[in-house]
Amino acid sequence: MRIGLIGTGRIGTFHATALNRHREVGSLIVTDADTARAHELADRLGATAAPSVDEIFTWGVDAVVITAATSAHADLIGRAARAGLPVFCEKPIALDLPGTLAALAEVDAAGTVLQLGFQRRFDAGYTAAREAVRSGRLGRLHTVRAMTSDQSPPPAAYLPLSGGLYRDCLVHDFDIVRWVTGREVTEVYATGSDAGPAMFREARDIDTAAAVLTLDDGTLATATATRMNGAGYDVRMELAGELDQIGVGLDDRTPIASTEPAGPPPADKPWTGFLERFGPAYEAELSAFVEVVRGERANPCDGREALHALRIAEACELSRLDHRPVRLAEIPGGRD
């Protein structure tokens, strides 16, 4: 199999490395707006560096992996669809609903495959949680708590391009709440704080957020996020039912300390970032994509999953700005 990868930044380098050692990937072509960076990666992996994106679509690849800047995602998805190529794309499809819907329309019209990079769906802990909920082990689920805490904030220049904390960060929690519970969000109430470094206020963004989500069966979920968790990178989920309660992300690297005299000791090596915490999950989602391209499995994370998560993020942003609950029915792009 011959795969073209567009974008050789941090996540692109990780994906290229994983694809390069996959037994079904015979050759890899990489490209980047920074041609020197693409050549350096290609030389290190024994891959081929393409002069531009154009060659990805003219050199006869079997599939495309998009890890370029977010602003380029929708256009590249459309271009791949028109070329009849299956695509794996890091989230998001686009930072707004019109761009997302337009790209999805191109994929639908072409009848091609678009797999989105929501890697938590391939994490062992979240998979086990989904199985526990679906099996009835927890009984009636009444409360879900999801959280994402970055150890340190991104560069100031990234913030105006990110789409904001709900769209860039909490969108993963919105997706995983849907995936684990099998329920849809019907209403949100969200708030946020920009009390941290001035760069967040300058970007009209927030560094900390909290949202209450009401699911369609009455289950209540909370989702919180912060860019400023100095203890380490902390991504967890708790699910409480009438019969049992379980947690995802609790291990000897969870960056939290107990104040109880008999509590567990603090982590010696707390998680520092998403590639470290979710490395196996990232590799698993790419292996799944290779299987999809080979016709060996159904698409495990269709592009419309990104639309559903983005609509929740949009509702949260509207709720924060208007200081009111927002029903998902108010957000365009829902199911007919």
CSV table of C-alpha atoms in Angstrom, one decimal:
chain,number,residue,atom,x,y,z
A,1,MET,CA,0.0,0.0,0.0
A,2,ARG,CA,1.2,3.5,-0.9
A,3,ILE,CA,0.1,6.3,1.5
A,4,GLY,CA,0.6,10.0,1.1
A,5,LEU,CA,0.9,12.1,4.3
A,6,ILE,CA,0.3,15.8,4.3
A,7,GLY,CA,1.8,17.7,7.2
A,8,THR,CA,5.0,16.8,9.1
A,9,GLY,CA,4.7,18.6,12.3
A,10,ARG,CA,4.5,16.9,15.7
A,11,ILE,CA,1.5,14.7,15.1
A,12,GLY,CA,2.4,14.2,11.4
A,13,THR,CA,5.8,12.9,12.4
A,14,PHE,CA,4.3,10.5,14.9
A,15,HIS,CA,1.8,9.2,12.3
A,16,ALA,CA,4.4,8.9,9.6
A,17,THR,CA,6.6,6.9,11.9
A,18,ALA,CA,3.8,4.6,12.8
A,19,LEU,CA,2.7,4.1,9.2
A,20,ASN,CA,6.3,3.6,8.0
A,21,ARG,CA,6.7,0.5,10.2
A,22,HIS,CA,3.2,-0.9,9.4
A,23,ARG,CA,3.6,-4.2,7.6
A,24,GLU,CA,0.9,-3.3,5.0
A,25,VAL,CA,2.4,0.0,4.1
A,26,GLY,CA,4.9,-0.5,1.3
A,27,SER,CA,5.8,3.1,0.7
A,28,LEU,CA,5.2,6.5,2.3
A,29,ILE,CA,5.2,9.9,0.6
A,30,VAL,CA,5.3,12.9,2.9
A,31,THR,CA,5.0,16.6,2.1
A,32,ASP,CA,4.8,19.8,4.1
A,33,ALA,CA,4.7,23.6,3.4
A,34,ASP,CA,8.1,23.5,5.2
A,35,THR,CA,9.9,21.4,2.5
A,36,ALA,CA,13.1,21.1,4.6
A,37,ARG,CA,11.1,19.6,7.5
A,38,ALA,CA,9.4,17.1,5.1
A,39,HIS,CA,12.8,16.1,3.6
A,40,GLU,CA,14.3,15.7,7.0
A,41,LEU,CA,11.5,13.3,8.1
A,42,ALA,CA,11.7,11.4,4.8
A,43,ASP,CA,15.4,10.9,5.1
A,44,ARG,CA,15.0,9.7,8.6
A,45,LEU,CA,12.3,7.2,7.7
A,46,GLY,CA,13.5,6.1,4.3
A,47,ALA,CA,10.3,7.6,2.8
A,48,THR,CA,9.9,9.9,-0.1
A,49,ALA,CA,9.4,13.7,0.2
A,50,ALA,CA,7.1,15.3,-2.3
A,51,PRO,CA,7.8,18.9,-3.4
A,52,SER,CA,4.1,19.9,-2.8
A,53,VAL,CA,0.7,18.6,-2.1
A,54,ASP,CA,0.0,18.3,-5.8
A,55,GLU,CA,2.3,15.3,-6.0
A,56,ILE,CA,0.4,13.5,-3.4
A,57,PHE,CA,-2.5,13.4,-5.8
A,58,THR,CA,-0.5,12.6,-8.9
A,59,TRP,CA,2.0,10.0,-7.8
A,60,GLY,CA,-0.5,7.2,-7.4
A,61,VAL,CA,-1.2,6.8,-3.7
A,62,ASP,CA,-3.9,4.5,-2.3
A,63,ALA,CA,-4.9,6.7,0.6
A,64,VAL,CA,-4.2,10.1,2.2
A,65,VAL,CA,-3.4,11.0,5.8
A,66,ILE,CA,-4.0,14.7,6.6
A,67,THR,CA,-2.1,16.1,9.5
A,68,ALA,CA,-1.6,19.6,8.1
A,69,ALA,CA,-2.7,22.9,9.7
A,70,THR,CA,-6.4,22.9,10.6
A,71,SER,CA,-7.1,25.7,8.1
A,72,ALA,CA,-6.2,23.3,5.3
A,73,HIS,CA,-8.2,20.3,6.4
A,74,ALA,CA,-11.5,20.9,4.6
A,75,ASP,CA,-9.9,21.8,1.3
A,76,LEU,CA,-7.6,18.7,1.4
A,77,ILE,CA,-10.5,16.4,2.3
A,78,GLY,CA,-12.5,17.7,-0.7
A,79,ARG,CA,-9.5,17.3,-3.0
A,80,ALA,CA,-9.0,13.7,-1.9
A,81,ALA,CA,-12.7,13.0,-2.3
A,82,ARG,CA,-12.7,14.3,-5.8
A,83,ALA,CA,-9.7,12.1,-6.5
A,84,GLY,CA,-11.6,9.1,-5.2
A,85,LEU,CA,-9.1,8.5,-2.3
A,86,PRO,CA,-9.9,7.3,1.2
A,87,VAL,CA,-8.8,9.8,3.8
A,88,PHE,CA,-7.7,9.8,7.5
A,89,CYS,CA,-7.8,13.3,8.9
A,90,GLU,CA,-6.9,14.6,12.3
A,91,LYS,CA,-9.7,16.5,13.9
A,92,PRO,CA,-11.3,18.9,13.1
A,93,ILE,CA,-12.7,18.8,9.6
A,94,ALA,CA,-13.0,22.6,9.9
A,95,LEU,CA,-13.3,25.1,12.7
A,96,ASP,CA,-16.9,26.1,11.7
A,97,LEU,CA,-20.1,24.3,10.8
A,98,PRO,CA,-20.3,25.6,7.2
A,99,GLY,CA,-16.8,24.4,6.4
A,100,THR,CA,-17.5,21.0,8.0
A,101,LEU,CA,-20.8,20.5,6.2
A,102,ALA,CA,-19.2,21.4,2.9
A,103,ALA,CA,-16.4,18.9,3.2
A,104,LEU,CA,-18.8,16.2,4.3
A,105,ALA,CA,-21.0,16.9,1.3
A,106,GLU,CA,-18.0,16.4,-1.0
A,107,VAL,CA,-17.2,13.1,0.7
A,108,ASP,CA,-20.8,12.0,0.4
A,109,ALA,CA,-21.0,13.0,-3.3
A,110,ALA,CA,-17.8,11.1,-4.1
A,111,GLY,CA,-18.8,8.1,-2.1
A,112,THR,CA,-15.3,7.9,-0.5
A,113,VAL,CA,-14.1,7.2,3.0
A,114,LEU,CA,-13.3,9.8,5.6
A,115,GLN,CA,-12.0,8.6,9.0
A,116,LEU,CA,-11.6,11.2,11.7
A,117,GLY,CA,-8.8,11.1,14.3
A,118,PHE,CA,-10.6,10.8,17.6
A,119,GLN,CA,-7.9,8.6,19.1
A,120,ARG,CA,-9.6,8.1,22.5
A,121,ARG,CA,-12.0,5.6,20.8
A,122,PHE,CA,-9.0,3.3,20.4
A,123,ASP,CA,-7.7,3.7,24.0
A,124,ALA,CA,-7.9,0.5,26.1
A,125,GLY,CA,-9.5,2.3,29.1
A,126,TYR,CA,-12.2,4.1,27.1
A,127,THR,CA,-13.0,0.9,25.2
A,128,ALA,CA,-13.4,-1.0,28.5
A,129,ALA,CA,-15.7,1.7,29.8
A,130,ARG,CA,-17.9,1.5,26.7
A,131,GLU,CA,-18.2,-2.2,27.1
A,132,ALA,CA,-19.1,-1.8,30.8
A,133,VAL,CA,-21.8,0.6,30.0
A,134,ARG,CA,-23.2,-1.4,27.1
A,135,SER,CA,-23.2,-4.7,29.1
A,136,GLY,CA,-25.3,-3.2,31.9
A,137,ARG,CA,-22.6,-3.7,34.5
A,138,LEU,CA,-23.2,-0.2,35.9
A,139,GLY,CA,-27.0,-0.4,35.9
A,140,ARG,CA,-28.8,2.8,34.9
A,141,LEU,CA,-26.1,5.4,34.2
A,142,HIS,CA,-26.8,8.6,36.0
A,143,THR,CA,-23.6,10.6,36.0
A,144,VAL,CA,-20.5,11.0,33.7
A,145,ARG,CA,-17.5,13.2,34.5
A,146,ALA,CA,-15.0,13.9,31.7
A,147,MET,CA,-11.9,16.0,31.9
A,148,THR,CA,-8.9,17.1,29.9
A,149,SER,CA,-6.1,19.1,31.5
A,150,ASP,CA,-3.0,20.2,29.6
A,151,GLN,CA,0.2,20.5,31.6
A,152,SER,CA,1.1,23.7,29.9
A,153,PRO,CA,-0.6,26.0,27.3
A,154,PRO,CA,0.1,26.0,23.6
A,155,PRO,CA,2.1,28.9,22.0
A,156,ALA,CA,0.3,32.2,22.0
A,157,ALA,CA,0.4,32.2,18.2
A,158,TYR,CA,-1.7,29.0,18.1
A,159,LEU,CA,-4.6,30.3,20.1
A,160,PRO,CA,-6.3,32.5,17.5
A,161,LEU,CA,-6.1,29.6,15.1
A,162,SER,CA,-7.3,26.9,17.4
A,163,GLY,CA,-11.0,27.6,17.4
A,164,GLY,CA,-11.1,28.0,21.2
A,165,LEU,CA,-11.0,25.6,24.1
A,166,TYR,CA,-14.3,24.0,23.4
A,167,ARG,CA,-13.6,23.3,19.7
A,168,ASP,CA,-9.9,22.5,20.1
A,169,CYS,CA,-9.7,20.6,23.3
A,170,LEU,CA,-13.1,19.6,24.9
A,171,VAL,CA,-14.3,18.4,21.5
A,172,HIS,CA,-12.5,15.1,22.4
A,173,ASP,CA,-14.5,14.8,25.6
A,174,PHE,CA,-17.8,15.6,23.8
A,175,ASP,CA,-17.0,12.8,21.3
A,176,ILE,CA,-16.0,10.3,23.9
A,177,VAL,CA,-19.1,10.9,26.0
A,178,ARG,CA,-21.2,10.1,23.0
A,179,TRP,CA,-19.1,7.1,22.1
A,180,VAL,CA,-18.9,5.5,25.5
A,181,THR,CA,-22.5,6.1,26.5
A,182,GLY,CA,-24.2,5.6,23.2
A,183,ARG,CA,-26.4,8.6,23.9
A,184,GLU,CA,-26.8,12.0,22.3
A,185,VAL,CA,-26.4,15.4,24.0
A,186,THR,CA,-29.6,17.4,24.0
A,187,GLU,CA,-28.7,20.5,26.0
A,188,VAL,CA,-25.6,22.2,27.4
A,189,TYR,CA,-24.8,24.9,29.9
A,190,ALA,CA,-21.2,26.1,29.8
A,191,THR,CA,-18.9,28.7,31.3
A,192,GLY,CA,-15.3,29.6,31.1
A,193,SER,CA,-12.5,31.6,32.6
A,194,ASP,CA,-9.7,33.7,31.1
A,195,ALA,CA,-8.0,34.5,34.4
A,196,GLY,CA,-4.7,32.9,33.4
A,197,PRO,CA,-2.0,34.4,31.1
A,198,ALA,CA,-3.0,37.5,29.1
A,199,MET,CA,-2.5,35.7,25.8
A,200,PHE,CA,-5.9,34.0,26.3
A,201,ARG,CA,-7.7,37.3,26.7
A,202,GLU,CA,-5.8,38.7,23.7
A,203,ALA,CA,-7.0,35.8,21.6
A,204,ARG,CA,-10.5,36.1,23.0
A,205,ASP,CA,-10.2,32.6,24.3
A,206,ILE,CA,-10.4,31.0,27.7
A,207,ASP,CA,-7.9,28.9,29.6
A,208,THR,CA,-10.4,26.9,31.7
A,209,ALA,CA,-13.9,25.7,30.9
A,210,ALA,CA,-16.7,23.7,32.4
A,211,ALA,CA,-19.9,22.4,30.8
A,212,VAL,CA,-22.9,20.5,32.0
A,213,LEU,CA,-24.4,18.2,29.3
A,214,THR,CA,-27.8,16.6,29.4
A,215,LEU,CA,-28.0,13.4,27.5
A,216,ASP,CA,-31.2,12.2,25.7
A,217,ASP,CA,-31.9,9.6,28.4
A,218,GLY,CA,-31.6,12.0,31.3
A,219,THR,CA,-28.0,11.2,32.2
A,220,LEU,CA,-26.0,14.2,33.4
A,221,ALA,CA,-22.4,14.7,32.2
A,222,THR,CA,-19.8,17.3,33.2
A,223,ALA,CA,-16.9,18.1,30.9
A,224,THR,CA,-14.0,20.3,32.2
A,225,ALA,CA,-10.8,21.4,30.6
A,226,THR,CA,-7.8,23.6,31.4
A,227,ARG,CA,-4.6,24.7,29.7
A,228,MET,CA,-2.8,25.3,33.0
A,229,ASN,CA,-2.5,22.0,34.9
A,230,GLY,CA,1.1,22.2,36.2
A,231,ALA,CA,1.0,18.7,37.8
A,232,GLY,CA,0.9,17.0,34.4
A,233,TYR,CA,-1.3,16.0,31.5
A,234,ASP,CA,-4.5,14.6,33.0
A,235,VAL,CA,-7.3,13.0,30.9
A,236,ARG,CA,-9.9,11.0,32.7
A,237,MET,CA,-13.5,9.9,32.8
A,238,GLU,CA,-15.7,8.6,35.6
A,239,LEU,CA,-19.0,6.9,35.0
A,240,ALA,CA,-21.5,6.3,37.8
A,241,GLY,CA,-24.5,4.1,37.7
A,242,GLU,CA,-27.0,2.6,40.1
A,243,LEU,CA,-25.0,-0.6,40.4
A,244,ASP,CA,-21.3,0.3,40.0
A,245,GLN,CA,-18.9,3.1,39.3
A,246,ILE,CA,-15.7,3.0,37.1
A,247,GLY,CA,-12.9,5.4,36.1
A,248,VAL,CA,-10.8,5.8,33.0
A,249,GLY,CA,-7.3,7.2,33.2
A,250,LEU,CA,-6.4,6.2,36.8
A,251,ASP,CA,-3.0,4.6,36.9
A,252,ASP,CA,0.4,5.2,38.5
A,253,ARG,CA,1.1,8.1,36.1
A,254,THR,CA,-2.1,10.1,36.8
A,255,PRO,CA,-0.9,13.5,37.9
A,256,ILE,CA,-3.0,13.8,41.1
A,257,ALA,CA,-2.0,13.5,44.8
A,258,SER,CA,-4.2,12.2,47.6
A,259,THR,CA,-4.5,14.1,50.9
A,260,GLU,CA,-5.7,11.0,52.7
A,261,PRO,CA,-3.2,9.5,55.2
A,262,ALA,CA,-3.6,6.1,53.5
A,263,GLY,CA,-4.1,7.4,50.0
A,264,PRO,CA,-1.9,6.3,47.0
A,265,PRO,CA,1.4,8.1,46.5
A,266,PRO,CA,1.8,10.8,43.9
A,267,ALA,CA,2.9,9.7,40.4
A,268,ASP,CA,6.7,9.4,40.0
A,269,LYS,CA,6.5,10.1,36.3
A,270,PRO,CA,3.2,11.9,35.5
A,271,TRP,CA,2.0,12.1,31.9
A,272,THR,CA,3.3,15.2,30.2
A,273,GLY,CA,1.4,15.3,26.9
A,274,PHE,CA,-1.1,13.7,24.6
A,275,LEU,CA,1.4,11.7,22.4
A,276,GLU,CA,2.8,10.1,25.5
A,277,ARG,CA,-0.5,9.3,27.1
A,278,PHE,CA,-2.3,8.1,23.9
A,279,GLY,CA,0.6,6.7,21.9
A,280,PRO,CA,-0.9,3.2,21.6
A,281,ALA,CA,-4.3,4.6,20.7
A,282,TYR,CA,-2.9,6.8,17.9
A,283,GLU,CA,-1.2,3.7,16.4
A,284,ALA,CA,-4.4,1.7,16.7
A,285,GLU,CA,-6.5,4.2,14.9
A,286,LEU,CA,-4.0,4.3,12.0
A,287,SER,CA,-3.9,0.5,11.9
A,288,ALA,CA,-7.7,0.6,11.7
A,289,PHE,CA,-7.5,3.0,8.8
A,290,VAL,CA,-5.2,0.7,6.9
A,291,GLU,CA,-7.7,-2.1,7.4
A,292,VAL,CA,-10.5,0.2,6.2
A,293,VAL,CA,-8.5,1.0,3.0
A,294,ARG,CA,-7.9,-2.7,2.4
A,295,GLY,CA,-11.7,-3.4,2.8
A,296,GLU,CA,-11.2,-5.5,5.9
A,297,ARG,CA,-13.4,-3.5,8.3
A,298,ALA,CA,-16.0,-0.7,8.4
A,299,ASN,CA,-15.0,2.8,9.1
A,300,PRO,CA,-14.8,3.1,12.9
A,301,CYS,CA,-15.0,6.9,13.1
A,302,ASP,CA,-16.9,8.4,10.2
A,303,GLY,CA,-16.5,12.1,9.4
A,304,ARG,CA,-20.0,12.8,10.7
A,305,GLU,CA,-18.8,12.0,14.2
A,306,ALA,CA,-16.7,15.2,14.0
A,307,LEU,CA,-19.9,17.1,13.1
A,308,HIS,CA,-21.7,15.8,16.1
A,309,ALA,CA,-18.9,16.8,18.5
A,310,LEU,CA,-18.4,20.2,16.8
A,311,ARG,CA,-22.1,21.0,17.2
A,312,ILE,CA,-21.8,20.3,21.0
A,313,ALA,CA,-18.7,22.6,21.1
A,314,GLU,CA,-20.7,25.3,19.2
A,315,ALA,CA,-23.5,25.0,21.7
A,316,CYS,CA,-21.1,25.4,24.6
A,317,GLU,CA,-19.5,28.5,23.1
A,318,LEU,CA,-23.0,30.0,22.5
A,319,SER,CA,-23.9,29.1,26.1
A,320,ARG,CA,-20.8,30.7,27.5
A,321,LEU,CA,-21.3,33.9,25.5
A,322,ASP,CA,-25.1,34.2,26.2
A,323,HIS,CA,-25.0,32.9,29.8
A,324,ARG,CA,-27.8,30.5,29.2
A,325,PRO,CA,-28.6,26.8,28.5
A,326,VAL,CA,-28.5,26.0,24.8
A,327,ARG,CA,-30.4,23.1,23.2
A,328,LEU,CA,-28.6,21.2,20.5
A,329,ALA,CA,-31.6,21.7,18.3
A,330,GLU,CA,-30.6,25.4,18.1
A,331,ILE,CA,-27.3,24.4,16.3
A,332,PRO,CA,-27.5,23.8,12.5
A,333,GLY,CA,-26.4,20.5,11.0
A,334,GLY,CA,-28.3,18.1,13.2
A,335,ARG,CA,-30.0,15.0,12.0
A,336,ASP,CA,-33.2,15.4,10.0
